[in-house]
């Protein structure tokens, strides 16, 4: 009897650690935990709603219902279920934030932003075309002017030609020529003494 008890006690002691590990490994998913039911081995929610993300399934269950989500996932191929769950979670969170429009409001806002950016892009492209045309016109005028100049004329090349003729005129008027002196000397009523005394 003592041997039988010992034999039974050893499996019981060793099974305690294995039982805790199996219970930790078999932790219910967030969906089953929220629904307060046993999480089976082939639970359709388990791969997509881990135990550490309870709010992820809570919003989905609140908006769509657990039974509808379960039917939807069972009808979708396994390779597409992850994308479907992501879409459901996004739409459910948007519906919780905006009960009236949901994700439609977010999509409309994004579409308005895209249209505004497209208008800004069109304006920028039109401005680029205008600047390019202006640049081409200026280059064409400069080339035409260089061809019309004949490759270095006397006007463009000699520094003396750049001086204004108005600056040379005072020198011509101020120069004492013999004709001017004769006109001054021949003036009536003016003798030599008066002429030279005035200077």
PDB file of C-alpha atoms in Angstrom:
ATOM      1  CA  UNK A   1       0.000   0.000   0.000  1.00  0.00           C
ATOM      2  CA  UNK A   2       2.854   2.349   0.897  1.00  0.00           C
ATOM      3  CA  UNK A   3       4.531   1.538  -2.430  1.00  0.00           C
ATOM      4  CA  UNK A   4       1.320   2.271  -4.283  1.00  0.00           C
ATOM      5  CA  UNK A   5       0.995   5.591  -2.538  1.00  0.00           C
ATOM      6  CA  UNK A   6       4.588   6.468  -3.379  1.00  0.00           C
ATOM      7  CA  UNK A   7       4.057   5.532  -6.998  1.00  0.00           C
ATOM      8  CA  UNK A   8       0.949   7.702  -7.163  1.00  0.00           C
ATOM      9  CA  UNK A   9       2.657  10.584  -5.368  1.00  0.00           C
ATOM     10  CA  UNK A  10       5.564  10.774  -7.810  1.00  0.00           C
ATOM     11  CA  UNK A  11       3.395  11.214 -10.914  1.00  0.00           C
ATOM     12  CA  UNK A  12       1.280  13.688  -9.016  1.00  0.00           C
ATOM     13  CA  UNK A  13       4.318  15.788  -8.036  1.00  0.00           C
ATOM     14  CA  UNK A  14       5.814  15.699 -11.518  1.00  0.00           C
ATOM     15  CA  UNK A  15       2.439  16.386 -13.110  1.00  0.00           C
ATOM     16  CA  UNK A  16       2.007  19.584 -11.117  1.00  0.00           C
ATOM     17  CA  UNK A  17       4.642  21.449 -13.153  1.00  0.00           C
ATOM     18  CA  UNK A  18       3.361  20.012 -16.415  1.00  0.00           C
ATOM     19  CA  UNK A  19      -0.178  20.979 -15.498  1.00  0.00           C
ATOM     20  CA  UNK A  20       0.829  24.592 -14.877  1.00  0.00           C
ATOM     21  CA  UNK A  21       2.720  24.726 -18.180  1.00  0.00           C
ATOM     22  CA  UNK A  22      -0.196  23.249 -20.080  1.00  0.00           C
ATOM     23  CA  UNK A  23      -2.603  25.695 -18.449  1.00  0.00           C
ATOM     24  CA  UNK A  24      -0.324  28.608 -19.358  1.00  0.00           C
ATOM     25  CA  UNK A  25      -0.026  27.342 -22.922  1.00  0.00           C
ATOM     26  CA  UNK A  26      -3.788  26.885 -23.161  1.00  0.00           C
ATOM     27  CA  UNK A  27      -4.611  30.435 -22.029  1.00  0.00           C
ATOM     28  CA  UNK A  28      -7.857  31.566 -23.615  1.00  0.00           C
ATOM     29  CA  UNK A  29      -7.722  34.072 -26.415  1.00  0.00           C
ATOM     30  CA  UNK A  30      -9.093  37.554 -25.970  1.00  0.00           C
ATOM     31  CA  UNK A  31     -12.325  36.631 -27.738  1.00  0.00           C
ATOM     32  CA  UNK A  32     -13.053  33.561 -25.610  1.00  0.00           C
ATOM     33  CA  UNK A  33     -12.025  35.402 -22.473  1.00  0.00           C
ATOM     34  CA  UNK A  34     -14.442  38.232 -23.247  1.00  0.00           C
ATOM     35  CA  UNK A  35     -17.214  35.813 -24.168  1.00  0.00           C
ATOM     36  CA  UNK A  36     -16.473  33.767 -20.994  1.00  0.00           C
ATOM     37  CA  UNK A  37     -16.232  30.481 -22.769  1.00  0.00           C
ATOM     38  CA  UNK A  38     -13.691  27.716 -23.081  1.00  0.00           C
ATOM     39  CA  UNK A  39     -11.109  28.328 -25.810  1.00  0.00           C
ATOM     40  CA  UNK A  40     -10.968  25.152 -27.896  1.00  0.00           C
ATOM     41  CA  UNK A  41      -7.908  23.938 -29.746  1.00  0.00           C
ATOM     42  CA  UNK A  42      -9.278  24.958 -33.141  1.00  0.00           C
ATOM     43  CA  UNK A  43     -10.659  28.337 -32.036  1.00  0.00           C
ATOM     44  CA  UNK A  44     -11.025  30.583 -35.051  1.00  0.00           C
ATOM     45  CA  UNK A  45     -10.307  33.698 -32.974  1.00  0.00           C
ATOM     46  CA  UNK A  46      -7.120  32.492 -31.283  1.00  0.00           C
ATOM     47  CA  UNK A  47      -4.577  33.275 -34.090  1.00  0.00           C
ATOM     48  CA  UNK A  48      -5.836  36.853 -34.501  1.00  0.00           C
ATOM     49  CA  UNK A  49      -6.937  37.959 -31.016  1.00  0.00           C
ATOM     50  CA  UNK A  50      -4.145  37.114 -28.545  1.00  0.00           C
ATOM     51  CA  UNK A  51      -4.809  37.252 -24.790  1.00  0.00           C
ATOM     52  CA  UNK A  52      -2.693  40.378 -24.350  1.00  0.00           C
ATOM     53  CA  UNK A  53      -4.942  42.505 -26.621  1.00  0.00           C
ATOM     54  CA  UNK A  54      -8.438  42.380 -25.098  1.00  0.00           C
ATOM     55  CA  UNK A  55      -9.559  45.767 -26.484  1.00  0.00           C
ATOM     56  CA  UNK A  56      -8.854  44.598 -30.020  1.00  0.00           C
ATOM     57  CA  UNK A  57     -11.697  42.097 -29.939  1.00  0.00           C
ATOM     58  CA  UNK A  58     -13.903  44.198 -27.649  1.00  0.00           C
ATOM     59  CA  UNK A  59     -14.504  46.854 -30.309  1.00  0.00           C
ATOM     60  CA  UNK A  60     -14.998  44.244 -33.033  1.00  0.00           C
ATOM     61  CA  UNK A  61     -17.540  42.384 -30.890  1.00  0.00           C
ATOM     62  CA  UNK A  62     -19.299  45.640 -30.015  1.00  0.00           C
ATOM     63  CA  UNK A  63     -19.699  46.728 -33.638  1.00  0.00           C
ATOM     64  CA  UNK A  64     -20.081  43.471 -35.605  1.00  0.00           C
ATOM     65  CA  UNK A  65     -20.877  40.773 -33.050  1.00  0.00           C
ATOM     66  CA  UNK A  66     -18.835  37.688 -32.251  1.00  0.00           C
ATOM     67  CA  UNK A  67     -21.058  35.290 -34.183  1.00  0.00           C
ATOM     68  CA  UNK A  68     -20.921  37.361 -37.368  1.00  0.00           C
ATOM     69  CA  UNK A  69     -17.133  37.658 -37.139  1.00  0.00           C
ATOM     70  CA  UNK A  70     -16.823  33.903 -36.575  1.00  0.00           C
ATOM     71  CA  UNK A  71     -18.961  33.122 -39.635  1.00  0.00           C
ATOM     72  CA  UNK A  72     -17.003  35.617 -41.723  1.00  0.00           C
ATOM     73  CA  UNK A  73     -13.636  34.119 -40.774  1.00  0.00           C
ATOM     74  CA  UNK A  74     -14.812  30.594 -41.467  1.00  0.00           C
ATOM     75  CA  UNK A  75     -15.943  31.571 -44.971  1.00  0.00           C
ATOM     76  CA  UNK A  76     -12.634  33.296 -45.814  1.00  0.00           C
ATOM     77  CA  UNK A  77      -9.535  31.265 -46.818  1.00  0.00           C
ATOM     78  CA  UNK A  78      -6.920  30.979 -44.098  1.00  0.00           C
ATOM     79  CA  UNK A  79      -4.328  33.018 -45.993  1.00  0.00           C
ATOM     80  CA  UNK A  80      -6.701  36.004 -46.145  1.00  0.00           C
ATOM     81  CA  UNK A  81      -8.062  35.932 -42.621  1.00  0.00           C
ATOM     82  CA  UNK A  82      -5.317  38.156 -41.207  1.00  0.00           C
ATOM     83  CA  UNK A  83      -6.147  40.936 -43.648  1.00  0.00           C
ATOM     84  CA  UNK A  84      -9.843  40.553 -42.947  1.00  0.00           C
ATOM     85  CA  UNK A  85      -9.263  40.847 -39.187  1.00  0.00           C
ATOM     86  CA  UNK A  86      -7.123  43.956 -39.685  1.00  0.00           C
ATOM     87  CA  UNK A  87      -9.895  45.527 -41.761  1.00  0.00           C
ATOM     88  CA  UNK A  88     -12.530  44.640 -39.166  1.00  0.00           C
ATOM     89  CA  UNK A  89     -10.439  46.053 -36.340  1.00  0.00           C
ATOM     90  CA  UNK A  90      -9.789  49.304 -38.227  1.00  0.00           C
ATOM     91  CA  UNK A  91     -13.453  49.778 -39.100  1.00  0.00           C
ATOM     92  CA  UNK A  92     -14.580  48.922 -35.582  1.00  0.00           C
ATOM     93  CA  UNK A  93     -12.154  51.395 -33.999  1.00  0.00           C
ATOM     94  CA  UNK A  94     -13.269  54.079 -36.452  1.00  0.00           C
ATOM     95  CA  UNK A  95     -16.909  53.367 -35.669  1.00  0.00           C
ATOM     96  CA  UNK A  96     -16.230  53.652 -31.944  1.00  0.00           C
ATOM     97  CA  UNK A  97     -14.499  57.011 -32.433  1.00  0.00           C
ATOM     98  CA  UNK A  98     -17.145  58.296 -34.873  1.00  0.00           C
ATOM     99  CA  UNK A  99     -20.456  56.453 -34.432  1.00  0.00           C
ATOM    100  CA  UNK A 100     -22.123  58.374 -37.290  1.00  0.00           C
ATOM    101  CA  UNK A 101     -19.635  58.107 -40.164  1.00  0.00           C
ATOM    102  CA  UNK A 102     -17.112  55.554 -38.938  1.00  0.00           C
ATOM    103  CA  UNK A 103     -14.294  54.866 -41.369  1.00  0.00           C
ATOM    104  CA  UNK A 104     -16.236  56.682 -44.106  1.00  0.00           C
ATOM    105  CA  UNK A 105     -15.461  59.972 -42.344  1.00  0.00           C
ATOM    106  CA  UNK A 106     -11.759  59.149 -42.249  1.00  0.00           C
ATOM    107  CA  UNK A 107     -11.802  58.140 -45.922  1.00  0.00           C
ATOM    108  CA  UNK A 108     -13.609  61.359 -46.885  1.00  0.00           C
ATOM    109  CA  UNK A 109     -11.089  63.441 -44.956  1.00  0.00           C
ATOM    110  CA  UNK A 110      -8.219  61.674 -46.704  1.00  0.00           C
ATOM    111  CA  UNK A 111      -9.850  62.194 -50.089  1.00  0.00           C
ATOM    112  CA  UNK A 112     -10.178  65.926 -49.402  1.00  0.00           C
ATOM    113  CA  UNK A 113      -6.501  66.068 -48.476  1.00  0.00           C
ATOM    114  CA  UNK A 114      -5.577  64.234 -51.682  1.00  0.00           C
ATOM    115  CA  UNK A 115      -7.646  66.655 -53.783  1.00  0.00           C
ATOM    116  CA  UNK A 116      -6.043  69.669 -52.065  1.00  0.00           C
ATOM    117  CA  UNK A 117      -2.571  68.269 -52.656  1.00  0.00           C
ATOM    118  CA  UNK A 118      -3.391  67.529 -56.288  1.00  0.00           C
ATOM    119  CA  UNK A 119      -4.513  71.151 -56.760  1.00  0.00           C
ATOM    120  CA  UNK A 120      -1.286  72.402 -55.188  1.00  0.00           C
ATOM    121  CA  UNK A 121       0.702  70.077 -57.431  1.00  0.00           C
ATOM    122  CA  UNK A 122      -1.099  71.384 -60.525  1.00  0.00           C
ATOM    123  CA  UNK A 123      -0.325  74.980 -59.526  1.00  0.00           C
ATOM    124  CA  UNK A 124       3.318  74.109 -58.931  1.00  0.00           C
ATOM    125  CA  UNK A 125       3.570  72.403 -62.312  1.00  0.00           C
ATOM    126  CA  UNK A 126       1.976  75.412 -64.042  1.00  0.00           C
ATOM    127  CA  UNK A 127       4.444  77.730 -62.304  1.00  0.00           C
ATOM    128  CA  UNK A 128       7.327  75.521 -63.430  1.00  0.00           C
ATOM    129  CA  UNK A 129       6.101  75.683 -67.046  1.00  0.00           C
ATOM    130  CA  UNK A 130       5.795  79.487 -66.832  1.00  0.00           C
ATOM    131  CA  UNK A 131       9.298  79.862 -65.427  1.00  0.00           C
ATOM    132  CA  UNK A 132      10.715  77.542 -68.076  1.00  0.00           C
ATOM    133  CA  UNK A 133       9.057  79.525 -70.855  1.00  0.00           C
ATOM    134  CA  UNK A 134      10.340  82.791 -69.372  1.00  0.00           C
ATOM    135  CA  UNK A 135      13.837  81.367 -69.138  1.00  0.00           C
ATOM    136  CA  UNK A 136      13.731  80.160 -72.738  1.00  0.00           C
ATOM    137  CA  UNK A 137      12.533  83.593 -73.896  1.00  0.00           C
ATOM    138  CA  UNK A 138      15.362  85.359 -72.050  1.00  0.00           C
ATOM    139  CA  UNK A 139      17.963  82.978 -73.469  1.00  0.00           C
ATOM    140  CA  UNK A 140      16.562  83.510 -76.975  1.00  0.00           C
ATOM    141  CA  UNK A 141      16.742  87.302 -76.586  1.00  0.00           C
ATOM    142  CA  UNK A 142      20.308  87.136 -75.303  1.00  0.00           C
ATOM    143  CA  UNK A 143      21.380  84.959 -78.210  1.00  0.00           C
ATOM    144  CA  UNK A 144      19.677  87.284 -80.677  1.00  0.00           C
ATOM    145  CA  UNK A 145      21.385  90.307 -79.111  1.00  0.00           C
ATOM    146  CA  UNK A 146      24.792  88.632 -79.268  1.00  0.00           C
ATOM    147  CA  UNK A 147      24.290  87.786 -82.945  1.00  0.00           C
ATOM    148  CA  UNK A 148      23.115  91.310 -83.750  1.00  0.00           C
ATOM    149  CA  UNK A 149      26.172  92.818 -82.047  1.00  0.00           C
ATOM    150  CA  UNK A 150      28.448  91.425 -84.755  1.00  0.00           C
ATOM    151  CA  UNK A 151      30.950  89.918 -82.378  1.00  0.00           C
ATOM    152  CA  UNK A 152      32.562  92.991 -80.780  1.00  0.00           C
ATOM    153  CA  UNK A 153      31.637  96.355 -82.277  1.00  0.00           C
ATOM    154  CA  UNK A 154      33.463  99.623 -81.558  1.00  0.00           C
ATOM    155  CA  UNK A 155      30.616 100.807 -79.404  1.00  0.00           C
ATOM    156  CA  UNK A 156      30.668  97.760 -77.209  1.00  0.00           C
ATOM    157  CA  UNK A 157      34.445  97.337 -77.221  1.00  0.00           C
ATOM    158  CA  UNK A 158      35.985 100.841 -76.830  1.00  0.00           C
ATOM    159  CA  UNK A 159      35.793 102.355 -73.358  1.00  0.00           C
ATOM    160  CA  UNK A 160      35.866 105.918 -74.810  1.00  0.00           C
ATOM    161  CA  UNK A 161      32.584 105.322 -76.564  1.00  0.00           C
ATOM    162  CA  UNK A 162      30.878 104.685 -73.229  1.00  0.00           C
ATOM    163  CA  UNK A 163      31.430 108.307 -72.090  1.00  0.00           C
ATOM    164  CA  UNK A 164      28.522 110.644 -72.535  1.00  0.00           C
ATOM    165  CA  UNK A 165      28.931 113.490 -75.074  1.00  0.00           C
ATOM    166  CA  UNK A 166      27.466 115.888 -72.516  1.00  0.00           C
ATOM    167  CA  UNK A 167      30.632 115.629 -70.430  1.00  0.00           C
ATOM    168  CA  UNK A 168      32.761 116.749 -73.409  1.00  0.00           C
ATOM    169  CA  UNK A 169      30.633 119.789 -74.252  1.00  0.00           C
ATOM    170  CA  UNK A 170      31.690 121.980 -71.281  1.00  0.00           C
ATOM    171  CA  UNK A 171      35.331 121.581 -72.291  1.00  0.00           C
ATOM    172  CA  UNK A 172      34.582 122.849 -75.823  1.00  0.00           C
ATOM    173  CA  UNK A 173      32.698 125.889 -74.528  1.00  0.00           C
ATOM    174  CA  UNK A 174      35.308 126.744 -71.930  1.00  0.00           C
ATOM    175  CA  UNK A 175      38.217 126.596 -74.361  1.00  0.00           C
ATOM    176  CA  UNK A 176      39.565 130.060 -75.299  1.00  0.00           C
ATOM    177  CA  UNK A 177      39.873 130.174 -79.071  1.00  0.00           C
ATOM    178  CA  UNK A 178      41.446 133.086 -81.071  1.00  0.00           C
ATOM    179  CA  UNK A 179      38.060 133.914 -82.556  1.00  0.00           C
ATOM    180  CA  UNK A 180      36.574 134.298 -79.106  1.00  0.00           C
ATOM    181  CA  UNK A 181      39.376 136.621 -77.982  1.00  0.00           C
ATOM    182  CA  UNK A 182      38.965 138.790 -81.077  1.00  0.00           C
ATOM    183  CA  UNK A 183      35.262 139.111 -80.393  1.00  0.00           C
ATOM    184  CA  UNK A 184      35.940 140.248 -76.843  1.00  0.00           C
ATOM    185  CA  UNK A 185      38.628 142.742 -77.878  1.00  0.00           C
ATOM    186  CA  UNK A 186      36.533 144.250 -80.680  1.00  0.00           C
ATOM    187  CA  UNK A 187      33.610 145.044 -78.368  1.00  0.00           C
ATOM    188  CA  UNK A 188      32.860 148.826 -78.428  1.00  0.00           C
ATOM    189  CA  UNK A 189      33.521 150.827 -75.304  1.00  0.00           C
ATOM    190  CA  UNK A 190      36.108 148.410 -73.988  1.00  0.00           C
ATOM    191  CA  UNK A 191      39.778 149.378 -74.060  1.00  0.00           C
ATOM    192  CA  UNK A 192      42.720 147.228 -73.250  1.00  0.00           C
ATOM    193  CA  UNK A 193      43.070 148.462 -69.726  1.00  0.00           C
ATOM    194  CA  UNK A 194      39.437 147.755 -68.912  1.00  0.00           C
ATOM    195  CA  UNK A 195      39.668 144.341 -70.516  1.00  0.00           C
ATOM    196  CA  UNK A 196      42.749 143.266 -68.644  1.00  0.00           C
ATOM    197  CA  UNK A 197      41.576 144.859 -65.382  1.00  0.00           C
ATOM    198  CA  UNK A 198      38.480 142.709 -65.441  1.00  0.00           C
ATOM    199  CA  UNK A 199      40.723 139.690 -65.256  1.00  0.00           C
TER     200      UNK A 199
END
